[in-house]
mmCIF file of C-alpha atoms in Angstrom:
data_model
loop_
_atom_site.group_PDB
_atom_site.id
_atom_site.type_symbol
_atom_site.label_atom_id
_atom_site.label_comp_id
_atom_site.label_asym_id
_atom_site.label_seq_id
_atom_site.Cartn_x
_atom_site.Cartn_y
_atom_site.Cartn_z
ATOM 1 C CA MET A 104 0.518 15.807 -61.889
ATOM 2 C CA ILE A 105 0.941 16.512 -58.253
ATOM 3 C CA SER A 106 1.352 20.040 -57.353
ATOM 4 C CA PHE A 107 4.383 21.429 -55.379
ATOM 5 C CA SER A 108 2.364 22.136 -52.144
ATOM 6 C CA LYS A 109 0.855 18.762 -52.217
ATOM 7 C CA SER A 110 4.227 16.987 -52.910
ATOM 8 C CA LEU A 111 5.587 18.994 -49.917
ATOM 9 C CA LYS A 112 2.606 17.881 -47.784
ATOM 10 C CA PHE A 113 3.200 14.243 -48.643
ATOM 11 C CA SER A 114 6.927 14.663 -47.952
ATOM 12 C CA VAL A 115 6.307 16.185 -44.529
ATOM 13 C CA ILE A 116 3.836 13.351 -43.620
ATOM 14 C CA ALA A 117 6.394 10.780 -44.891
ATOM 15 C CA LEU A 118 9.074 12.455 -42.847
ATOM 16 C CA LEU A 119 6.994 12.447 -39.754
ATOM 17 C CA GLY A 120 6.215 8.746 -40.321
ATOM 18 C CA VAL A 121 9.780 7.976 -40.772
ATOM 19 C CA THR A 122 10.743 9.860 -37.745
ATOM 20 C CA LEU A 123 8.176 8.081 -35.440
ATOM 21 C CA TYR A 124 8.798 4.656 -36.669
ATOM 22 C CA ALA A 125 12.548 5.096 -37.478
ATOM 23 C CA GLY A 126 14.150 1.633 -37.493
ATOM 24 C CA ALA A 127 10.889 -0.040 -36.441
ATOM 25 C CA VAL A 128 10.817 -3.684 -37.342
ATOM 26 C CA PRO A 129 7.374 -4.902 -38.265
ATOM 27 C CA ALA A 130 6.048 -7.265 -35.813
ATOM 28 C CA PRO A 131 5.455 -10.777 -37.126
ATOM 29 C CA GLN A 132 1.831 -11.580 -37.550
ATOM 30 C CA ARG A 133 2.154 -14.807 -35.779
ATOM 31 C CA ILE A 134 4.419 -16.268 -33.152
ATOM 32 C CA ASP A 135 4.902 -19.915 -31.857
ATOM 33 C CA VAL A 136 3.247 -19.728 -28.451
ATOM 34 C CA LYS A 137 4.532 -23.150 -27.404
ATOM 35 C CA GLN A 138 7.951 -21.984 -27.795
ATOM 36 C CA MET A 139 7.140 -18.907 -25.871
ATOM 37 C CA SER A 140 5.314 -20.544 -23.021
ATOM 38 C CA LYS A 141 8.736 -21.797 -21.835
ATOM 39 C CA LYS A 142 10.200 -18.326 -21.477
ATOM 40 C CA VAL A 143 7.304 -16.344 -20.058
ATOM 41 C CA GLU A 144 7.688 -14.148 -16.989
ATOM 42 C CA ASN A 145 5.266 -14.331 -14.016
ATOM 43 C CA VAL A 146 1.782 -12.907 -14.570
ATOM 44 C CA VAL A 147 0.682 -9.595 -12.929
ATOM 45 C CA VAL A 148 -2.574 -10.524 -11.099
ATOM 46 C CA PRO A 149 -5.308 -8.163 -12.318
ATOM 47 C CA LEU A 150 -6.914 -5.775 -9.702
ATOM 48 C CA PRO A 151 -10.595 -6.454 -8.886
ATOM 49 C CA ASN A 152 -11.454 -3.070 -10.414
ATOM 50 C CA GLU A 153 -9.997 -4.250 -13.804
ATOM 51 C CA ILE A 154 -12.629 -6.852 -13.729
ATOM 52 C CA PHE A 155 -15.359 -4.816 -12.306
ATOM 53 C CA GLY A 156 -14.789 -2.130 -15.103
ATOM 54 C CA ALA A 157 -15.388 -4.743 -17.709
ATOM 55 C CA LEU A 158 -18.493 -5.984 -15.722
ATOM 56 C CA ASN A 159 -19.898 -2.487 -15.520
ATOM 57 C CA LYS A 160 -19.756 -2.013 -19.359
ATOM 58 C CA LEU A 161 -22.111 -5.035 -19.602
ATOM 59 C CA GLY A 162 -24.896 -3.269 -17.756
ATOM 60 C CA SER A 163 -25.546 -1.448 -14.421
ATOM 61 C CA VAL A 164 -24.541 -3.261 -11.343
ATOM 62 C CA ASN A 165 -25.961 -2.550 -7.879
ATOM 63 C CA TRP A 166 -22.512 -2.239 -6.186
ATOM 64 C CA ARG A 167 -24.040 -1.095 -2.957
ATOM 65 C CA GLU A 168 -25.342 -4.668 -2.554
ATOM 66 C CA PHE A 169 -21.948 -5.935 -2.212
ATOM 67 C CA VAL A 170 -20.385 -3.335 -0.080
ATOM 68 C CA ARG A 171 -19.050 -4.751 3.200
ATOM 69 C CA THR A 172 -17.690 -2.833 6.158
ATOM 70 C CA GLU A 173 -18.209 -5.099 9.158
ATOM 71 C CA LYS A 174 -14.972 -6.125 10.918
ATOM 72 C CA SER A 175 -13.814 -9.575 10.272
ATOM 73 C CA SER A 176 -12.209 -11.823 12.904
ATOM 74 C CA ASN A 177 -8.697 -10.788 14.210
ATOM 75 C CA PHE A 178 -6.114 -13.333 13.284
ATOM 76 C CA THR A 179 -2.544 -13.920 14.578
ATOM 77 C CA GLU A 180 -1.389 -16.168 11.769
ATOM 78 C CA ARG A 181 0.356 -14.068 9.211
ATOM 79 C CA PRO A 182 -0.965 -16.012 6.070
ATOM 80 C CA ARG A 183 -4.413 -15.511 7.322
ATOM 81 C CA ILE A 184 -3.928 -11.788 7.842
ATOM 82 C CA ALA A 185 -2.379 -11.615 4.238
ATOM 83 C CA LEU A 186 -5.463 -13.358 2.600
ATOM 84 C CA LEU A 187 -7.724 -11.042 4.534
ATOM 85 C CA LEU A 188 -5.950 -8.023 3.697
ATOM 86 C CA GLY A 189 -6.225 -8.913 -0.034
ATOM 87 C CA THR A 190 -10.029 -9.386 0.482
ATOM 88 C CA VAL A 191 -10.358 -6.055 2.374
ATOM 89 C CA ILE A 192 -8.514 -4.053 -0.351
ATOM 90 C CA ALA A 193 -10.841 -5.792 -2.835
ATOM 91 C CA ASP A 194 -13.757 -4.531 -0.575
ATOM 92 C CA GLY A 195 -12.298 -1.020 -1.007
ATOM 93 C CA PHE A 196 -12.656 -1.285 -4.754
ATOM 94 C CA ILE A 197 -16.215 -2.432 -4.376
ATOM 95 C CA ALA A 198 -17.043 0.462 -2.068
ATOM 96 C CA VAL A 199 -15.539 2.748 -4.836
ATOM 97 C CA GLN A 200 -17.692 1.204 -7.428
ATOM 98 C CA ALA A 201 -20.606 1.939 -5.100
ATOM 99 C CA GLU A 202 -19.270 5.566 -4.458
ATOM 100 C CA ASP A 203 -19.788 4.845 -0.688
ATOM 101 C CA ALA A 204 -17.409 7.303 1.005
ATOM 102 C CA PRO A 205 -18.097 6.146 4.687
ATOM 103 C CA ALA A 206 -17.296 2.585 3.561
ATOM 104 C CA VAL A 207 -14.287 3.558 1.787
ATOM 105 C CA LYS A 208 -12.912 5.424 4.820
ATOM 106 C CA GLU A 209 -13.721 2.443 7.150
ATOM 107 C CA ILE A 210 -11.971 0.093 4.761
ATOM 108 C CA GLY A 211 -8.946 2.387 4.550
ATOM 109 C CA GLN A 212 -8.591 2.211 8.466
ATOM 110 C CA ARG A 213 -9.083 -1.644 8.377
ATOM 111 C CA VAL A 214 -6.414 -1.926 5.649
ATOM 112 C CA LEU A 215 -4.080 0.201 7.912
ATOM 113 C CA SER A 216 -4.788 -2.149 11.078
ATOM 114 C CA LEU A 217 -4.174 -5.325 9.087
ATOM 115 C CA SER A 218 -1.060 -3.943 7.597
ATOM 116 C CA LYS A 219 0.282 -3.165 11.144
ATOM 117 C CA GLY A 220 -0.771 -6.619 12.224
ATOM 118 C CA ILE A 221 1.454 -8.130 9.530
ATOM 119 C CA GLY A 222 4.366 -5.598 10.370
ATOM 120 C CA VAL A 223 4.122 -3.333 7.247
ATOM 121 C CA GLY A 224 1.883 -0.659 8.658
ATOM 122 C CA ASN A 225 4.442 2.131 8.248
ATOM 123 C CA SER A 226 4.321 1.866 4.391
ATOM 124 C CA ILE A 227 0.591 2.044 4.379
ATOM 125 C CA THR A 228 -0.202 5.024 6.847
ATOM 126 C CA PRO A 229 0.163 7.783 3.924
ATOM 127 C CA HIS A 230 -1.996 5.632 1.718
ATOM 128 C CA ALA A 231 -4.724 5.283 4.263
ATOM 129 C CA LYS A 232 -4.611 9.144 4.825
ATOM 130 C CA ALA A 233 -4.840 9.676 1.055
ATOM 131 C CA ILE A 234 -7.782 7.187 0.755
ATOM 132 C CA THR A 235 -9.582 9.104 3.463
ATOM 133 C CA GLU A 236 -8.985 12.461 1.835
ATOM 134 C CA ALA A 237 -9.917 11.300 -1.566
ATOM 135 C CA ALA A 238 -13.112 9.676 -0.283
ATOM 136 C CA ASP A 239 -14.116 12.929 1.530
ATOM 137 C CA LYS A 240 -13.655 14.912 -1.762
ATOM 138 C CA ARG A 241 -15.386 11.922 -3.759
ATOM 139 C CA LYS A 242 -12.422 11.803 -6.009
ATOM 140 C CA TRP A 243 -13.190 8.037 -6.939
ATOM 141 C CA GLU A 244 -10.266 7.848 -9.503
ATOM 142 C CA ASN A 245 -7.836 8.901 -6.751
ATOM 143 C CA VAL A 246 -9.208 6.409 -4.366
ATOM 144 C CA ARG A 247 -8.791 3.632 -6.878
ATOM 145 C CA GLN A 248 -5.235 4.787 -7.571
ATOM 146 C CA GLU A 249 -4.445 4.895 -3.900
ATOM 147 C CA LEU A 250 -5.940 1.285 -3.214
ATOM 148 C CA ASP A 251 -3.704 0.070 -6.108
ATOM 149 C CA ARG A 252 -0.671 1.849 -4.513
ATOM 150 C CA THR A 253 -1.656 0.468 -1.108
ATOM 151 C CA GLN A 254 -1.592 -3.100 -2.383
ATOM 152 C CA SER A 255 1.562 -2.407 -4.235
ATOM 153 C CA SER A 256 3.179 -0.942 -1.100
ATOM 154 C CA VAL A 257 2.182 -3.768 1.055
ATOM 155 C CA GLN A 258 3.543 -6.248 -1.208
ATOM 156 C CA ALA A 259 6.907 -4.312 -1.823
ATOM 157 C CA ALA A 260 7.330 -4.002 1.980
ATOM 158 C CA MET A 261 6.687 -7.838 2.400
ATOM 159 C CA ASN A 262 9.204 -8.631 -0.495
ATOM 160 C CA GLU A 263 11.636 -6.443 1.090
ATOM 161 C CA VAL A 264 11.841 -8.575 4.051
ATOM 162 C CA HIS A 265 11.565 -11.883 1.930
ATOM 163 C CA ASP A 266 7.837 -12.449 2.739
ATOM 164 C CA GLU A 267 7.061 -12.947 -0.968
ATOM 165 C CA LYS A 268 4.695 -15.673 -0.143
ATOM 166 C CA LEU A 269 2.531 -13.553 1.991
ATOM 167 C CA SER A 270 2.655 -10.997 -0.726
ATOM 168 C CA GLN A 271 1.178 -13.678 -3.136
ATOM 169 C CA LEU A 272 -1.575 -14.366 -0.628
ATOM 170 C CA VAL A 273 -2.648 -10.713 -0.553
ATOM 171 C CA SER A 274 -3.124 -10.974 -4.415
ATOM 172 C CA LEU A 275 -4.913 -14.338 -4.103
ATOM 173 C CA GLY A 276 -7.237 -12.964 -1.439
ATOM 174 C CA GLY A 277 -8.131 -10.005 -3.620
ATOM 175 C CA TRP A 278 -8.667 -12.280 -6.645
ATOM 176 C CA LEU A 279 -10.913 -14.548 -4.765
ATOM 177 C CA ARG A 280 -13.203 -11.696 -3.447
ATOM 178 C CA GLY A 281 -13.252 -10.164 -6.936
ATOM 179 C CA THR A 282 -14.324 -13.577 -8.351
ATOM 180 C CA GLN A 283 -16.917 -14.043 -5.609
ATOM 181 C CA VAL A 284 -18.582 -10.717 -6.541
ATOM 182 C CA LEU A 285 -18.276 -11.355 -10.444
ATOM 183 C CA THR A 286 -19.893 -14.567 -10.025
ATOM 184 C CA SER A 287 -22.814 -13.173 -7.808
ATOM 185 C CA VAL A 288 -23.490 -10.530 -10.417
ATOM 186 C CA VAL A 289 -23.422 -12.905 -13.369
ATOM 187 C CA THR A 290 -25.450 -15.639 -11.548
ATOM 188 C CA LYS A 291 -28.199 -13.008 -10.979
ATOM 189 C CA HIS A 292 -28.124 -11.616 -14.493
ATOM 190 C CA PHE A 293 -26.563 -14.306 -16.651
ATOM 191 C CA SER A 294 -24.792 -13.194 -19.985
ATOM 192 C CA ALA A 295 -22.283 -15.056 -22.025
ATOM 193 C CA ASP A 296 -20.069 -11.998 -22.017
ATOM 194 C CA GLY A 297 -20.226 -11.837 -18.268
ATOM 195 C CA ALA A 298 -19.403 -15.406 -17.882
ATOM 196 C CA GLU A 299 -16.512 -14.988 -20.312
ATOM 197 C CA LEU A 300 -14.827 -12.744 -17.692
ATOM 198 C CA LEU A 301 -14.225 -15.859 -15.736
ATOM 199 C CA HIS A 302 -11.957 -17.329 -18.549
ATOM 200 C CA GLN A 303 -8.866 -17.103 -16.617
ATOM 201 C CA PRO A 304 -7.179 -20.466 -16.655
ATOM 202 C CA ASP A 305 -3.541 -19.207 -16.630
ATOM 203 C CA LEU A 306 -4.271 -17.314 -13.412
ATOM 204 C CA LEU A 307 -5.651 -20.493 -11.823
ATOM 205 C CA VAL A 308 -2.556 -22.416 -12.747
ATOM 206 C CA HIS A 309 -0.461 -19.482 -11.344
ATOM 207 C CA PHE A 310 -2.284 -19.579 -7.941
ATOM 208 C CA GLN A 311 -2.017 -23.255 -7.837
ATOM 209 C CA THR A 312 1.667 -23.303 -8.368
ATOM 210 C CA GLN A 313 2.317 -20.564 -5.795
ATOM 211 C CA LEU A 314 0.223 -22.497 -3.145
ATOM 212 C CA GLN A 315 2.066 -25.699 -3.897
ATOM 213 C CA ALA A 316 5.244 -23.933 -2.895
ATOM 214 C CA MET A 317 3.976 -22.878 0.435
ATOM 215 C CA PRO A 318 4.058 -26.261 2.465
ATOM 216 C CA GLU A 319 5.108 -24.222 5.493
ATOM 217 C CA PHE A 320 1.495 -22.556 5.577
ATOM 218 C CA ASN A 321 -0.129 -25.652 6.843
ATOM 219 C CA LEU A 322 -3.535 -23.988 7.594
ATOM 220 C CA PRO A 323 -6.978 -25.431 6.827
ATOM 221 C CA ILE A 324 -7.960 -22.324 4.791
ATOM 222 C CA ILE A 325 -4.914 -22.598 2.551
ATOM 223 C CA ARG A 326 -5.650 -26.303 1.971
ATOM 224 C CA ASP A 327 -9.357 -25.397 1.312
ATOM 225 C CA ILE A 328 -8.246 -22.882 -1.233
ATOM 226 C CA GLN A 329 -5.859 -25.197 -2.985
ATOM 227 C CA GLY A 330 -8.712 -27.902 -3.279
ATOM 228 C CA ALA A 331 -11.174 -25.234 -4.439
ATOM 229 C CA LEU A 332 -8.840 -23.894 -7.270
ATOM 230 C CA GLY A 333 -8.663 -27.373 -8.421
ATOM 231 C CA GLU A 334 -12.484 -27.508 -8.578
ATOM 232 C CA VAL A 335 -12.728 -24.119 -10.358
ATOM 233 C CA ARG A 336 -10.016 -24.688 -13.051
ATOM 234 C CA PRO A 337 -11.883 -27.176 -15.120
ATOM 235 C CA LEU A 338 -14.998 -24.890 -15.073
ATOM 236 C CA VAL A 339 -13.187 -21.932 -16.568
ATOM 237 C CA ASP A 340 -10.610 -23.776 -18.674
ATOM 238 C CA VAL A 341 -13.013 -24.293 -21.599
ATOM 239 C CA GLY A 342 -11.030 -23.188 -24.536
ATOM 240 C CA THR A 343 -13.274 -21.652 -27.176
ATOM 241 C CA SER A 344 -16.470 -22.981 -25.517
ATOM 242 C CA ARG A 345 -18.747 -20.818 -23.453
ATOM 243 C CA ILE A 346 -18.750 -20.760 -19.660
ATOM 244 C CA SER A 347 -22.275 -22.215 -18.540
ATOM 245 C CA PRO A 348 -24.608 -20.556 -16.039
ATOM 246 C CA GLU A 349 -24.291 -23.792 -14.010
ATOM 247 C CA SER A 350 -20.573 -23.314 -13.850
ATOM 248 C CA VAL A 351 -20.770 -19.632 -12.765
ATOM 249 C CA ARG A 352 -23.223 -20.727 -9.940
ATOM 250 C CA LYS A 353 -20.734 -23.477 -8.968
ATOM 251 C CA ILE A 354 -17.808 -21.073 -8.800
ATOM 252 C CA ASN A 355 -19.970 -18.713 -6.826
ATOM 253 C CA GLU A 356 -20.792 -21.344 -4.161
ATOM 254 C CA ILE A 357 -17.082 -22.220 -4.064
ATOM 255 C CA THR A 358 -15.909 -18.585 -3.585
ATOM 256 C CA ASN A 359 -18.693 -17.888 -1.069
ATOM 257 C CA ARG A 360 -17.407 -20.671 0.958
ATOM 258 C CA LEU A 361 -13.752 -19.470 0.782
ATOM 259 C CA ASP A 362 -14.592 -15.919 1.513
ATOM 260 C CA SER A 363 -16.425 -17.158 4.607
ATOM 261 C CA GLY A 364 -13.427 -19.074 5.622
ATOM 262 C CA ILE A 365 -11.097 -16.156 5.129
ATOM 263 C CA VAL A 366 -13.075 -13.608 7.126
ATOM 264 C CA THR A 367 -14.067 -15.911 9.979
ATOM 265 C CA ARG A 368 -12.176 -17.700 12.520
ATOM 266 C CA ASP A 369 -12.219 -21.586 12.278
ATOM 267 C CA MET B 250 -1.717 15.129 -3.448
ATOM 268 C CA ASN B 251 -3.769 13.351 -6.144
ATOM 269 C CA GLY B 252 -2.538 10.578 -8.310
ATOM 270 C CA PHE B 253 -2.063 12.706 -11.411
ATOM 271 C CA THR B 254 0.239 15.112 -9.437
ATOM 272 C CA LYS B 255 2.238 12.207 -8.319
ATOM 273 C CA ILE B 256 2.699 10.932 -11.848
ATOM 274 C CA GLY B 257 3.543 14.481 -12.815
ATOM 275 C CA LEU B 258 6.323 14.419 -10.195
ATOM 276 C CA ARG B 259 7.465 11.074 -11.432
ATOM 277 C CA VAL B 260 7.833 12.529 -14.940
ATOM 278 C CA SER B 261 9.713 15.583 -13.609
ATOM 279 C CA LEU B 262 12.018 12.992 -11.762
ATOM 280 C CA CYS B 263 12.518 11.137 -15.112
ATOM 281 C CA LEU B 264 13.594 14.338 -16.895
ATOM 282 C CA VAL B 265 16.094 15.098 -14.082
ATOM 283 C CA VAL B 266 17.212 11.467 -14.382
ATOM 284 C CA SER B 267 17.559 11.863 -18.059
ATOM 285 C CA PHE B 268 19.745 14.842 -17.790
ATOM 286 C CA ALA B 269 21.692 13.576 -14.832
ATOM 287 C CA LEU B 270 22.602 10.222 -16.335
ATOM 288 C CA PRO B 271 25.634 10.617 -18.604
ATOM 289 C CA SER B 272 25.444 8.434 -21.890
ATOM 290 C CA GLY B 273 26.300 4.937 -21.122
ATOM 291 C CA ALA B 274 25.779 5.303 -17.382
ATOM 292 C CA ALA B 275 24.538 2.237 -15.564
ATOM 293 C CA GLY B 276 20.811 2.964 -14.679
ATOM 294 C CA THR B 277 18.391 0.623 -12.930
ATOM 295 C CA VAL B 278 15.017 -0.999 -13.721
ATOM 296 C CA ASP B 279 13.595 1.858 -11.529
ATOM 297 C CA ASP B 280 15.017 4.407 -13.953
ATOM 298 C CA ALA B 281 13.573 2.268 -16.999
ATOM 299 C CA GLN B 282 10.222 2.306 -15.095
ATOM 300 C CA SER B 283 10.211 6.061 -14.819
ATOM 301 C CA PHE B 284 10.567 6.254 -18.723
ATOM 302 C CA ALA B 285 7.767 3.795 -19.198
ATOM 303 C CA LEU B 286 5.587 5.875 -16.871
ATOM 304 C CA GLN B 287 6.620 8.936 -18.942
ATOM 305 C CA ALA B 288 5.321 7.261 -22.081
ATOM 306 C CA ALA B 289 2.152 6.511 -20.205
ATOM 307 C CA GLU B 290 1.528 10.052 -18.776
ATOM 308 C CA PRO B 291 -0.517 11.408 -21.939
ATOM 309 C CA TYR B 292 -2.878 8.538 -21.670
ATOM 310 C CA VAL B 293 -3.685 9.124 -18.010
ATOM 311 C CA LYS B 294 -5.533 12.367 -19.318
ATOM 312 C CA GLU B 295 -7.583 10.053 -21.543
ATOM 313 C CA GLY B 296 -8.808 8.061 -18.590
ATOM 314 C CA PHE B 297 -6.411 5.095 -18.462
ATOM 315 C CA GLN B 298 -5.542 3.871 -14.962
ATOM 316 C CA VAL B 299 -2.058 2.999 -14.906
ATOM 317 C CA ARG B 300 -1.214 -0.092 -12.690
ATOM 318 C CA GLU B 301 1.565 0.236 -9.873
ATOM 319 C CA ASP B 302 2.673 -3.233 -10.790
ATOM 320 C CA TYR B 303 5.167 -3.578 -13.467
ATOM 321 C CA TRP B 304 7.642 -5.939 -15.111
ATOM 322 C CA GLY B 305 11.365 -5.275 -15.609
ATOM 323 C CA GLY B 306 14.771 -6.675 -16.188
ATOM 324 C CA ASP B 307 17.516 -6.424 -18.740
ATOM 325 C CA LEU B 308 18.180 -7.739 -22.126
ATOM 326 C CA GLY B 309 20.932 -7.822 -24.584
ATOM 327 C CA SER B 310 20.649 -6.322 -27.930
ATOM 328 C CA GLY B 311 18.572 -8.436 -30.300
ATOM 329 C CA GLU B 312 17.003 -10.328 -27.256
ATOM 330 C CA LYS B 313 13.210 -10.644 -26.478
ATOM 331 C CA LYS B 314 11.225 -11.712 -23.512
ATOM 332 C CA ALA B 315 7.496 -12.717 -23.150
ATOM 333 C CA VAL B 316 5.236 -11.820 -20.355
ATOM 334 C CA ARG B 317 1.759 -13.242 -19.965
ATOM 335 C CA GLN B 318 -1.144 -11.178 -18.970
ATOM 336 C CA GLN B 319 -4.897 -11.807 -18.375
ATOM 337 C CA LEU B 320 -6.852 -9.284 -20.274
ATOM 338 C CA PHE B 321 -10.708 -8.772 -20.144
ATOM 339 C CA LYS B 322 -12.991 -8.254 -23.075
ATOM 340 C CA GLY B 323 -14.721 -4.908 -22.616
ATOM 341 C CA ASN B 324 -11.571 -3.211 -21.401
ATOM 342 C CA GLU B 325 -9.021 -1.311 -23.423
ATOM 343 C CA TYR B 326 -5.375 -1.679 -22.650
ATOM 344 C CA TRP B 327 -2.077 0.102 -23.424
ATOM 345 C CA PHE B 328 1.276 -1.248 -22.453
ATOM 346 C CA TRP B 329 4.136 1.047 -22.345
ATOM 347 C CA MET B 330 7.880 0.095 -22.325
ATOM 348 C CA GLY B 331 10.883 2.366 -21.410
ATOM 349 C CA THR B 332 14.566 2.219 -20.902
ATOM 350 C CA GLU B 333 17.031 4.852 -19.609
ATOM 351 C CA VAL B 334 19.323 4.006 -22.397
ATOM 352 C CA GLU B 335 18.582 6.936 -24.836
ATOM 353 C CA ARG B 336 20.234 5.457 -27.873
ATOM 354 C CA ALA B 337 18.542 2.062 -27.454
ATOM 355 C CA LYS B 338 15.721 0.913 -29.795
ATOM 356 C CA ILE B 339 13.010 -1.121 -28.038
ATOM 357 C CA SER B 340 9.759 -2.714 -29.084
ATOM 358 C CA VAL B 341 6.553 -4.120 -27.454
ATOM 359 C CA HIS B 342 4.011 -6.327 -29.256
ATOM 360 C CA ILE B 343 0.826 -8.161 -28.082
ATOM 361 C CA TYR B 344 -0.228 -11.593 -29.241
ATOM 362 C CA ASP B 345 -3.333 -13.648 -28.288
ATOM 363 C CA SER B 346 -3.192 -17.153 -26.804
ATOM 364 C CA GLU B 347 -3.006 -18.660 -30.309
ATOM 365 C CA GLY B 348 -0.011 -16.505 -31.069
ATOM 366 C CA LYS B 349 -1.809 -14.103 -33.625
ATOM 367 C CA LEU B 350 -0.918 -10.432 -33.394
ATOM 368 C CA ALA B 351 -3.532 -8.753 -31.492
ATOM 369 C CA GLU B 352 -2.558 -5.182 -31.157
ATOM 370 C CA GLN B 353 -4.250 -2.064 -32.634
ATOM 371 C CA PRO B 354 -2.496 -0.278 -35.507
ATOM 372 C CA ASP B 355 -1.834 2.889 -33.468
ATOM 373 C CA SER B 356 0.709 1.058 -31.352
ATOM 374 C CA TRP B 357 4.122 2.757 -31.790
ATOM 375 C CA GLU B 358 7.777 2.627 -31.101
ATOM 376 C CA LYS B 359 10.216 5.572 -30.817
ATOM 377 C CA GLY B 360 13.783 4.890 -29.705
ATOM 378 C CA HIS B 361 13.811 4.167 -26.053
ATOM 379 C CA PHE B 362 10.021 4.226 -25.723
ATOM 380 C CA ALA B 363 7.439 1.885 -27.170
ATOM 381 C CA ALA B 364 3.820 1.219 -26.607
ATOM 382 C CA ALA B 365 1.149 -1.314 -27.795
ATOM 383 C CA HIS B 366 -2.498 -0.780 -27.675
ATOM 384 C CA VAL B 367 -5.024 -3.719 -27.505
ATOM 385 C CA ILE B 368 -8.767 -3.956 -27.368
ATOM 386 C CA PRO B 369 -9.288 -7.773 -26.451
ATOM 387 C CA LYS B 370 -11.557 -9.630 -28.676
ATOM 388 C CA ALA B 371 -11.921 -12.296 -25.939
ATOM 389 C CA THR B 372 -11.180 -12.564 -22.281
ATOM 390 C CA GLY B 373 -8.074 -14.600 -21.635
ATOM 391 C CA SER B 374 -4.373 -14.732 -21.564
ATOM 392 C CA TYR B 375 -2.318 -12.726 -23.918
ATOM 393 C CA PHE B 376 1.417 -12.558 -24.693
ATOM 394 C CA ILE B 377 3.317 -9.336 -24.540
ATOM 395 C CA ILE B 378 6.519 -9.577 -26.123
ATOM 396 C CA VAL B 379 9.291 -7.033 -25.170
ATOM 397 C CA ALA B 380 12.554 -6.754 -27.205
ATOM 398 C CA VAL B 381 15.664 -4.623 -27.163
ATOM 399 C CA GLU B 382 16.203 -4.332 -30.923
ATOM 400 C CA GLU B 383 19.360 -2.164 -30.737
ATOM 401 C CA SER B 384 21.486 -0.821 -27.904
ATOM 402 C CA PRO B 385 24.951 0.624 -27.329
ATOM 403 C CA GLU B 386 24.988 -1.174 -23.999
ATOM 404 C CA GLU B 387 25.794 -4.874 -23.326
ATOM 405 C CA ARG B 388 22.636 -5.180 -21.201
ATOM 406 C CA THR B 389 19.772 -2.844 -21.425
ATOM 407 C CA HIS B 390 17.224 -2.260 -18.463
ATOM 408 C CA TRP B 391 13.721 -2.354 -19.578
ATOM 409 C CA ALA B 392 10.287 -1.848 -17.725
ATOM 410 C CA LEU B 393 6.825 -2.411 -18.887
ATOM 411 C CA VAL B 394 3.797 -0.796 -17.340
ATOM 412 C CA TYR B 395 0.185 -1.114 -18.305
ATOM 413 C CA GLY B 396 -3.022 0.808 -18.003
ATOM 414 C CA PHE B 397 -6.773 0.059 -18.859
ATOM 415 C CA ARG B 398 -10.048 1.968 -19.263
#
């Protein structure tokens, strides 16, 4: 027989459960993804530090090797500035992984200058200041948060003036630089788990679709990226199979080539 | 001002909003986002980095929407959903690319807040299904934010 106190305890637990899940409908164990695929919203592009965090858990990475602070070329074409801006923000995340305060501060200033070049400097000034302050105090989580806010503010400012396509190029630039570093690390120390981080076929489709809708940006670098995404997609769209060391090396070559095209003048 | 203080300020703002909005008042997706961030706030203390980007919109009672998100094996994710309609009941669930429920059992829903927890078994695309189960409003704003560690 259950004692009164035990019974009371069970009742309280049951009541708490009912309160928390009041009216909750159990989720179906399976859904029809083919039906869902037609109704899905746009993907949110992962930040480079989301990938770097997963990469870090596989083993220590010498992030200092990938820190880059040298100033790239100055561009006047807004799509080129947008791509470069995304790349430089990704460099900021790399500098944070390396805990390199001077590099973080330089990159913060570079982000500000590129944002001004594209006409959204005002929304970035407070973030650039916050990045410098947090780097001085070596508060790396705060720097990461500010870099995310910087990218978000840049894109919000662009969207406000209907420059959504430039905003998409910022995300693409960041993704390309993140993929370049990911493939460099995995090429040097191959692991199946590291290679699996490249399994992003839907993101490839997402970027390809966006680029196809930018015929007005008739620049060699945009055409190069479009072609390159077509080369990368079959290498990562492997279903349940593993991504091979050869594929990782190939993607690294492709992203090295694109990075060079993004940061240097034609 | 650090990130945590800013999130704290946002939470304070949400509380002000929740008192300021009369029941049935027309809110916005931004209000819904404030509530989603309110649901996320305790997890920031546990080391989750909450992304600035978010999804939002409005749904009728009983309507669902799917968003697709790339998740990476090795990371742990929470998705938090909120609405400013206090008498609404909402839900969020996560499925893998095959359509199999992928969330952890500690995922929860409580009135106008809901959250789903996933530790991906594989890197790839996942479906996040958001729903307004019940609402006194014809259309209910919703917002979904996510964090990872």
